[in-house]
GROMACS .gro file of C-alpha atoms in nm:
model
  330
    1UNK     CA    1   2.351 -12.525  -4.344
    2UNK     CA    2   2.146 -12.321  -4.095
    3UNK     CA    3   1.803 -12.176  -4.152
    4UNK     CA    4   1.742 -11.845  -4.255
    5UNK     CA    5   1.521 -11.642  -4.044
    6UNK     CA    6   1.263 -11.486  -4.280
    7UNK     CA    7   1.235 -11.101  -4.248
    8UNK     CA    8   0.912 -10.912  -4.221
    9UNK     CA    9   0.850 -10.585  -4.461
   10UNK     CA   10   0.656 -10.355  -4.145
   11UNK     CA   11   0.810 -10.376  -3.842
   12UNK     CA   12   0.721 -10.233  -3.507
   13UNK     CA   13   0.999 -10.001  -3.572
   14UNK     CA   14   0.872  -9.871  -3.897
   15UNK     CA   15   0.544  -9.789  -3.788
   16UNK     CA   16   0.701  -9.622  -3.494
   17UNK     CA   17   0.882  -9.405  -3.733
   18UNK     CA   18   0.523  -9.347  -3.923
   19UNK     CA   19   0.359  -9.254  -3.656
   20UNK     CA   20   0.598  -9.028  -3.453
   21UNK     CA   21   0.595  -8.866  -3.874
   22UNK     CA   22   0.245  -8.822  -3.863
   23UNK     CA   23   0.237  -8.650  -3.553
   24UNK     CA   24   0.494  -8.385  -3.648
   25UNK     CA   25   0.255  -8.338  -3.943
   26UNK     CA   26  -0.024  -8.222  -3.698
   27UNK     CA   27   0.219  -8.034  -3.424
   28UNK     CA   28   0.286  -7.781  -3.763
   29UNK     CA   29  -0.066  -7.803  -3.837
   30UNK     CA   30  -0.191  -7.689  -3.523
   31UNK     CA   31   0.107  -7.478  -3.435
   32UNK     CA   32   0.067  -7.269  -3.803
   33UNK     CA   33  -0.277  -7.203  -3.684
   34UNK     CA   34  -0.199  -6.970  -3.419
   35UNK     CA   35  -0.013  -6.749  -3.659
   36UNK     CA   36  -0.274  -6.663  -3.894
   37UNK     CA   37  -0.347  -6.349  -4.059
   38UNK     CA   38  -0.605  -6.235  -3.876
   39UNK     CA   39  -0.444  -6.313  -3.532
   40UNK     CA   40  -0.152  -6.127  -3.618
   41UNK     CA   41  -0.367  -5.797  -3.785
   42UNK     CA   42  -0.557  -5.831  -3.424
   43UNK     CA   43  -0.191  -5.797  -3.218
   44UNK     CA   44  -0.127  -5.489  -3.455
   45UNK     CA   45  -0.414  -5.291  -3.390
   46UNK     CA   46  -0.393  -5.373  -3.023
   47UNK     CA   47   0.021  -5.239  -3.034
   48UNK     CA   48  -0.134  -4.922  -3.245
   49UNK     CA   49  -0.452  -4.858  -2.988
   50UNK     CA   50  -0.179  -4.923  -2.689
   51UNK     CA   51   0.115  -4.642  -2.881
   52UNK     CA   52  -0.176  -4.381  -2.959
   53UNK     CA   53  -0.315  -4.427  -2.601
   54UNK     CA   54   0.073  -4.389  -2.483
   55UNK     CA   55   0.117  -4.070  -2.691
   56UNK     CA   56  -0.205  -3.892  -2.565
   57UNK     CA   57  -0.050  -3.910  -2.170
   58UNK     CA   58   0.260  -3.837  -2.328
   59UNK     CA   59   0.132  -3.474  -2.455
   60UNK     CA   60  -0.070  -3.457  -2.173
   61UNK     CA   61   0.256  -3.447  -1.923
   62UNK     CA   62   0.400  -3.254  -2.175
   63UNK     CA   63   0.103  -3.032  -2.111
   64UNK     CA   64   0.079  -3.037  -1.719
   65UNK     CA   65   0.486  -3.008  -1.710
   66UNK     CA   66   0.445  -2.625  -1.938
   67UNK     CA   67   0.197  -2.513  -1.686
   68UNK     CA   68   0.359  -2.603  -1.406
   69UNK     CA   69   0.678  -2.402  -1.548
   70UNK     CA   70   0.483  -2.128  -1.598
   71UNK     CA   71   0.357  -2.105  -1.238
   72UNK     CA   72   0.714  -2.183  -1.108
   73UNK     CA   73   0.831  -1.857  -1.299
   74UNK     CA   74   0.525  -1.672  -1.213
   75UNK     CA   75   0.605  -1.766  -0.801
   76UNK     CA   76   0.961  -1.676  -0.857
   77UNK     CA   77   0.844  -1.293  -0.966
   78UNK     CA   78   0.608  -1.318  -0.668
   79UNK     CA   79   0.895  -1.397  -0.458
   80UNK     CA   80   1.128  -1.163  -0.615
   81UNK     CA   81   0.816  -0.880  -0.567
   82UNK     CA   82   0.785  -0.967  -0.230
   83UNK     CA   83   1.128  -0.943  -0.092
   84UNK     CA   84   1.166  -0.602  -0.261
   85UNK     CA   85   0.873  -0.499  -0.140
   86UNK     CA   86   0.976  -0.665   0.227
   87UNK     CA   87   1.305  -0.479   0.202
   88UNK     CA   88   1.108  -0.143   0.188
   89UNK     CA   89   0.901  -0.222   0.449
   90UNK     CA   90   1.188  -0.288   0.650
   91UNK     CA   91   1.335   0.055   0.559
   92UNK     CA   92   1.030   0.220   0.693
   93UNK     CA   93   1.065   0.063   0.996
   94UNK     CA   94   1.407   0.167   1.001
   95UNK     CA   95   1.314   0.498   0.976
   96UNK     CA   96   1.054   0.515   1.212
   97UNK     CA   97   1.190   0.329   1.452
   98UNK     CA   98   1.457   0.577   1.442
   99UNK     CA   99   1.182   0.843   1.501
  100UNK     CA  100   1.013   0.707   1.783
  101UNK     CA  101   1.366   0.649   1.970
  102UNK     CA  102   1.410   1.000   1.868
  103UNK     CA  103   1.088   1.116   2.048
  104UNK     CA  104   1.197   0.879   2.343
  105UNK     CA  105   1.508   1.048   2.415
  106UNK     CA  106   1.368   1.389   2.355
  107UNK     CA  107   1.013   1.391   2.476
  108UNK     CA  108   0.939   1.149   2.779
  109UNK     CA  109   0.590   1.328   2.822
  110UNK     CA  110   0.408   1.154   2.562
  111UNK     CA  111   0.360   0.848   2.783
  112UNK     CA  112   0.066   1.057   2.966
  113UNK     CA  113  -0.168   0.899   3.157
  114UNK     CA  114  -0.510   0.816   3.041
  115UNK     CA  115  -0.675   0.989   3.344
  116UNK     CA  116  -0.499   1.319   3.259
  117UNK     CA  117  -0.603   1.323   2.875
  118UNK     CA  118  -0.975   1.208   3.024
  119UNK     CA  119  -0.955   1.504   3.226
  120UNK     CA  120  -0.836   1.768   2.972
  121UNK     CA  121  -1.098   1.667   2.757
  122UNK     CA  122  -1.343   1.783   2.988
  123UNK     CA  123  -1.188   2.158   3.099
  124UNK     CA  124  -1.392   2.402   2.893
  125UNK     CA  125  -1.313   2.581   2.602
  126UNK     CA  126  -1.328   2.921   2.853
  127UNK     CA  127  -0.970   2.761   2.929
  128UNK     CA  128  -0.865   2.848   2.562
  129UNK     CA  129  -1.005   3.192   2.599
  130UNK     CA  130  -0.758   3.264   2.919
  131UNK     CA  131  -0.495   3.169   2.692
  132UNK     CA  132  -0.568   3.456   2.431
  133UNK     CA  133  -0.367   3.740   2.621
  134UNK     CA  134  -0.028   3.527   2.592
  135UNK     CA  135  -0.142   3.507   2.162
  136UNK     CA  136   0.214   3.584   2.011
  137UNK     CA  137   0.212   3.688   1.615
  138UNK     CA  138   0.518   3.539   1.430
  139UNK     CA  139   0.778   3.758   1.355
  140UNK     CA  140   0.648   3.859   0.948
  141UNK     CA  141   0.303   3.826   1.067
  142UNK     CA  142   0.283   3.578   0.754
  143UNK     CA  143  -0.021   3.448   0.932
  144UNK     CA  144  -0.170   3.737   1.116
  145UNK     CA  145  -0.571   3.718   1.087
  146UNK     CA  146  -0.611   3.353   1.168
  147UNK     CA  147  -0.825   3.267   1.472
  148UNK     CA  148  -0.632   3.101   1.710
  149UNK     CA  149  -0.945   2.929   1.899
  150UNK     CA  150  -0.880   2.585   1.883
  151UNK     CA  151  -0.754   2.319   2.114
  152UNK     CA  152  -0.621   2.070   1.867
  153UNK     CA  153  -0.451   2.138   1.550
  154UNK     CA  154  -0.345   1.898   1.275
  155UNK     CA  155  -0.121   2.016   0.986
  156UNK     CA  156  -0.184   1.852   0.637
  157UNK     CA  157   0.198   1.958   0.494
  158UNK     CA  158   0.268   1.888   0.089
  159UNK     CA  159   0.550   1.671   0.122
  160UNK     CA  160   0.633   1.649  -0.317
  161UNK     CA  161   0.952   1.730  -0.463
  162UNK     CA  162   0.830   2.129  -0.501
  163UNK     CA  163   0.809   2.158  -0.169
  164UNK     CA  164   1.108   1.993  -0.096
  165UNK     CA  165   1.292   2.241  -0.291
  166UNK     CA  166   1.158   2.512  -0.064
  167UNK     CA  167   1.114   2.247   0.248
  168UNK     CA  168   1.319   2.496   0.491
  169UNK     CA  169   1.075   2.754   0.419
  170UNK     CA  170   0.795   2.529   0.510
  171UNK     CA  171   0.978   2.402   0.841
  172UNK     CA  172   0.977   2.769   0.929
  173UNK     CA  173   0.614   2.846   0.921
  174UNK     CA  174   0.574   2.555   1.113
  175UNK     CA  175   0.742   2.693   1.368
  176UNK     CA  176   0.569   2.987   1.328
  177UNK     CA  177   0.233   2.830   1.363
  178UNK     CA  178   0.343   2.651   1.664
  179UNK     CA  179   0.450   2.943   1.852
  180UNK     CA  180   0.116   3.114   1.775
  181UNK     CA  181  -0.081   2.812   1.974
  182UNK     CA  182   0.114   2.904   2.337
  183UNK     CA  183  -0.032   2.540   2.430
  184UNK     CA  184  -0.316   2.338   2.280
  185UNK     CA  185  -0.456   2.003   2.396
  186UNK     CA  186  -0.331   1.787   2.110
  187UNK     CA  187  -0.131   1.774   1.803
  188UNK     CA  188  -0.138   1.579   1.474
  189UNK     CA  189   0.113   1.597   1.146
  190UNK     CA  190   0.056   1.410   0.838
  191UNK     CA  191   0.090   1.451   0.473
  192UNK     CA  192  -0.180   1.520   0.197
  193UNK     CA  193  -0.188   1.124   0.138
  194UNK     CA  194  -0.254   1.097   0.486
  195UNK     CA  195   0.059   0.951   0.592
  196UNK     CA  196   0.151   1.041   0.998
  197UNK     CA  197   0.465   1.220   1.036
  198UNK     CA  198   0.487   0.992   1.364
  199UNK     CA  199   0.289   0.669   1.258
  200UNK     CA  200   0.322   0.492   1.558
  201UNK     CA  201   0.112   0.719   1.716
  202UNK     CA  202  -0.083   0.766   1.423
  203UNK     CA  203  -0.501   0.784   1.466
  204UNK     CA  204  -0.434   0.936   1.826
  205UNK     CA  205  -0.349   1.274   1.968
  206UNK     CA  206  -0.029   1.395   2.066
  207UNK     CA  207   0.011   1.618   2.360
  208UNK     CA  208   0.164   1.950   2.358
  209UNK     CA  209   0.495   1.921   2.542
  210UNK     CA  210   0.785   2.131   2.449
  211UNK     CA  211   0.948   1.826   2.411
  212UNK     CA  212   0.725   1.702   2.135
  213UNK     CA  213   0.751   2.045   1.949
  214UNK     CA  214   1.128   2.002   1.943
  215UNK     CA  215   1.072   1.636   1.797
  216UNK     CA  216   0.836   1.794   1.530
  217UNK     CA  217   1.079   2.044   1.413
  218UNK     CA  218   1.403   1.780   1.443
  219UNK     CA  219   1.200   1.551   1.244
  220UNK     CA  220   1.029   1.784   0.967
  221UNK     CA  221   1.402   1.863   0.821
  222UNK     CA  222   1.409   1.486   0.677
  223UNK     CA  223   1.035   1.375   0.682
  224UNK     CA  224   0.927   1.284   0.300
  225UNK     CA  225   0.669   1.048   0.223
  226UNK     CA  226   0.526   1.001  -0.098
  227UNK     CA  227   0.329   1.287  -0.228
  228UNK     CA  228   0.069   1.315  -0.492
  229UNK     CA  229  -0.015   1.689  -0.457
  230UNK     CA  230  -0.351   1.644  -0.372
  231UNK     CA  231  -0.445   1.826  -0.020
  232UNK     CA  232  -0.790   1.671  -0.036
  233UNK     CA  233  -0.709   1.323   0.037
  234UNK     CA  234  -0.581   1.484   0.374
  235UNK     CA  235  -0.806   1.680   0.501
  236UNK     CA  236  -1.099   1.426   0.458
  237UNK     CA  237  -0.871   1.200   0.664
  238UNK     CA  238  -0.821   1.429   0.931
  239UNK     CA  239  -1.139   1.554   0.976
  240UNK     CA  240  -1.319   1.171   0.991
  241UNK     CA  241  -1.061   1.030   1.192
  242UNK     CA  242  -1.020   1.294   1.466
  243UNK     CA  243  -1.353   1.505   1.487
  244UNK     CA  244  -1.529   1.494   1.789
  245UNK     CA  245  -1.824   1.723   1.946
  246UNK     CA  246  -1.606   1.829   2.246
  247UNK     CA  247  -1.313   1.901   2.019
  248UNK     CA  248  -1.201   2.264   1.825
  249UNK     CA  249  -0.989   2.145   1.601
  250UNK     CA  250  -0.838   2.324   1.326
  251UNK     CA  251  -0.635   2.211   1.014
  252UNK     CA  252  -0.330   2.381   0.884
  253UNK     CA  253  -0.290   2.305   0.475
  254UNK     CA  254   0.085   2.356   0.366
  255UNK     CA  255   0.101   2.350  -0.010
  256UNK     CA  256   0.224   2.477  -0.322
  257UNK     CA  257   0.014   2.304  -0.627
  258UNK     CA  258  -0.329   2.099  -0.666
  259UNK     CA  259  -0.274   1.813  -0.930
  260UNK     CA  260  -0.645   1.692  -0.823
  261UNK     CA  261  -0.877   1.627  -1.104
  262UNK     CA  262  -1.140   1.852  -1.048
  263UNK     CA  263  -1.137   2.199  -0.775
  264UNK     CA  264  -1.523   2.137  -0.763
  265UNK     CA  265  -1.504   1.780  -0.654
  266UNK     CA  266  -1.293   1.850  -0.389
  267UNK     CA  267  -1.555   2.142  -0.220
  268UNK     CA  268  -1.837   1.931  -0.259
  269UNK     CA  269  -1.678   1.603  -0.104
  270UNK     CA  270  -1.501   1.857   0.183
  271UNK     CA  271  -1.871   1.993   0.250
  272UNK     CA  272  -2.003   1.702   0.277
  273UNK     CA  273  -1.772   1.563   0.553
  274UNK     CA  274  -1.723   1.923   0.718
  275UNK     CA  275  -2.070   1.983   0.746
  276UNK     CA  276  -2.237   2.320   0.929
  277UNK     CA  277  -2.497   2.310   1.224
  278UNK     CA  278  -2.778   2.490   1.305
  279UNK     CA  279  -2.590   2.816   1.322
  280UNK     CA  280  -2.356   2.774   1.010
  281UNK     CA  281  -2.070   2.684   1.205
  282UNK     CA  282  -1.853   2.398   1.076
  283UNK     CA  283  -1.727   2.066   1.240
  284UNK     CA  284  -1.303   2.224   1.205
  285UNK     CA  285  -1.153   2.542   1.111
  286UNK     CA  286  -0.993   2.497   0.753
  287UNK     CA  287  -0.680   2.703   0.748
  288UNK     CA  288  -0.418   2.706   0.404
  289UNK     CA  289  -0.079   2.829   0.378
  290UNK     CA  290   0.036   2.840   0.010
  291UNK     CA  291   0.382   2.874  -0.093
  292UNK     CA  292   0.494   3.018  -0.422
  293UNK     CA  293   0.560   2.734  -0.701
  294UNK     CA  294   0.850   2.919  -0.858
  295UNK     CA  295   1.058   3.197  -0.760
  296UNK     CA  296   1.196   3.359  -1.076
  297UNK     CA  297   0.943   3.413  -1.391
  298UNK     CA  298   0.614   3.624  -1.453
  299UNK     CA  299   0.404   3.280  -1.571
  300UNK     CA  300   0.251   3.151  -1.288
  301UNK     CA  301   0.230   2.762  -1.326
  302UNK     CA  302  -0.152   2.632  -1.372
  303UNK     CA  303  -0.096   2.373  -1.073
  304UNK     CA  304  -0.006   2.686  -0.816
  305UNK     CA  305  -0.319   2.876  -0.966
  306UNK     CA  306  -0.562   2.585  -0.899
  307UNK     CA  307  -0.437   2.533  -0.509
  308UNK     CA  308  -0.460   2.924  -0.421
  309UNK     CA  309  -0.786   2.930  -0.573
  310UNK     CA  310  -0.937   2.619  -0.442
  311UNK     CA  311  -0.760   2.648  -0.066
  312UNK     CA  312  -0.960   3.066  -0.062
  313UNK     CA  313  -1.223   2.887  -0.166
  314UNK     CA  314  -1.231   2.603   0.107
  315UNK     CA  315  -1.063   2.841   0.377
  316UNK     CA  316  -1.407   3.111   0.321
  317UNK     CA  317  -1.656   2.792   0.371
  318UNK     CA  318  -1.477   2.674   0.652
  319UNK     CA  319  -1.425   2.901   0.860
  320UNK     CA  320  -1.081   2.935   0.791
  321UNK     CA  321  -0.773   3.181   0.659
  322UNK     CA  322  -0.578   3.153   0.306
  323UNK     CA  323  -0.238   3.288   0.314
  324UNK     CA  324  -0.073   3.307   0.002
  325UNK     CA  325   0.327   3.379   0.069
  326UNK     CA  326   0.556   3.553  -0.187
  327UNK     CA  327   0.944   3.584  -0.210
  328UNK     CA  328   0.895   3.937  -0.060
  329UNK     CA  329   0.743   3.831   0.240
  330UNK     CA  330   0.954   3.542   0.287
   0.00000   0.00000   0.00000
């Protein structure tokens, strides 16, 4: 019989096996480690402190985006403001454009020749005084007893919705005054804001062709610019934009009512700018047409009683005429 081969109890292969064991044991030691408690608390408060910081520039685009709405809405009023206030702009235009072709067609003269207007402002005043012989009353003498000295006039006209309701009236007397003045050196129409009737030529005199006159009374039938009642605003404009030492100017004040605040105000600021020289006289003539406020009634409105009181008032320091017209004398 053949010899059994005796068998050993720890192989090479069994302490393989208890060794590649004992390893796993320490892999999960080592790899439990990582995972402990506090490891895992410290990833939690660094997700919270990452979700908190996340949620403050949340709010804060939140914040930045409700702002920049706001402004968005507020630029779209802006831009809604300014094309309404571009489209009236463009109406005024409209309308004086259409005025100045007017005066194109119908008075050529007003392109005169700087020369000619230099040279007119040097003739003397004793040119006015061979003028006086041709002086022509109007037809109701409605404005008999005003000098008729001056070489340039400027009418400050009430252009509010009372005087629009009488508005032929007042393009009458206009014509009347005109006709007074045979010829005069310049011209100038605005309202009492201040507004020019022609505002392209606005800040400059106009000279007195016939042609011009016609354009006046062609374009007083529809001229209406805002008016606030207030003749004062007017007349200080006039007198600091177009006195001069050479000049004799007078102002014609077309008006109904005085909505101003205050009647002693307006004397005080007027003599201030209109101020006398050495022998009382004034720098312009201060003239005043006043038009009845209503034509049926006895009352007469509080507004109509102010303007004839303050324009006798400012026509007596100024050297100046009131003329206070009725229905009668219409």
């Amino acid at each position: 019989m053949r010899r059994r081969r005796n068998v050993e109890g720890f192989s090479l292969s069994f302490l393989d096996c208890i060794s590649c064991g004992f390893g796993a044991i320490l892999l999960l030691l080592v790899l439990s480690k990582i995972y402990e408690p506090s490891v895992i608390e410290k990833s939690e408060e660094d997700l919270d402190a990452l979700i908190a910081l996340l949620e403050a520039e949340l709010f804060e685009i939140r914040g930045d985006t409700a702002v920049l709405n706001r402004e968005l809405v507020s630029r779209r009023e802006e831009t809604t403001e300014t094309r309404m206030t571009l489209a009236q702009l463009q109406r005024e235009l409209d309308k004086v454009q259409g005025q100045y072709a007017l005066i194109s067609e119908d008075a050529p003269a007003l392109d005169v020749d700087e020369g000619e207007l230099e040279a007119a402002r040097q003739r003397l005043t004793a040119e006015m005084r061979r003028l006086r012989p041709n002086f022509r009353r109007a037809p109701d003498d409605s404005i008999g007893g005003i000098p008729v000295d001056s070489e340039y006039i400027i009418f400050v006209i009430d252009t509010s919705g009372s005087m629009q309701a009488k508005w032929d009236w007042a393009e009458e007397k206009l014509g009347e005054v005109l006709d007074v003045y045979p010829t005069v050196k310049g011209l100038q129409i605005m309202n009492d804001n201040g507004r020019f009737m022609f505002e392209q030529h606005g800040r400059t005199w106009l000279p007195d062709t016939p042609q011009l006159r016609q354009a006046i009374k062609s374009t007083m039938r529809q001229w209406a610019p805002f008016s606030d009642s207030d003749p004062s605003d007017g007349i200080a404009y006039a007198i600091q934009t177009f006195w001069a030492p050479d000049k004799k100017i007078s102002i014609y004040v077309f008006g109904d009512e005085f909505q101003g605040q205050s009647m002693e105000a307006v004397l005080r600021d007027i003599d201030g700018i209109n101020v006398e020289d050495e022998d009382g006289n004034r720098l312009v003539r201060i003239h005043a047409v006043g038009f009845p406020y209503s034509f049926s009634g006895s009352t007469i409105p509080q507004s109509s009683q102010r303007f004839a009181g303050l324009m006798r008032l400012l026509c007596e320091r100024n050297g100046g005429t009131f003329v206070a017209l009725t229905n009668r004398n219409r």
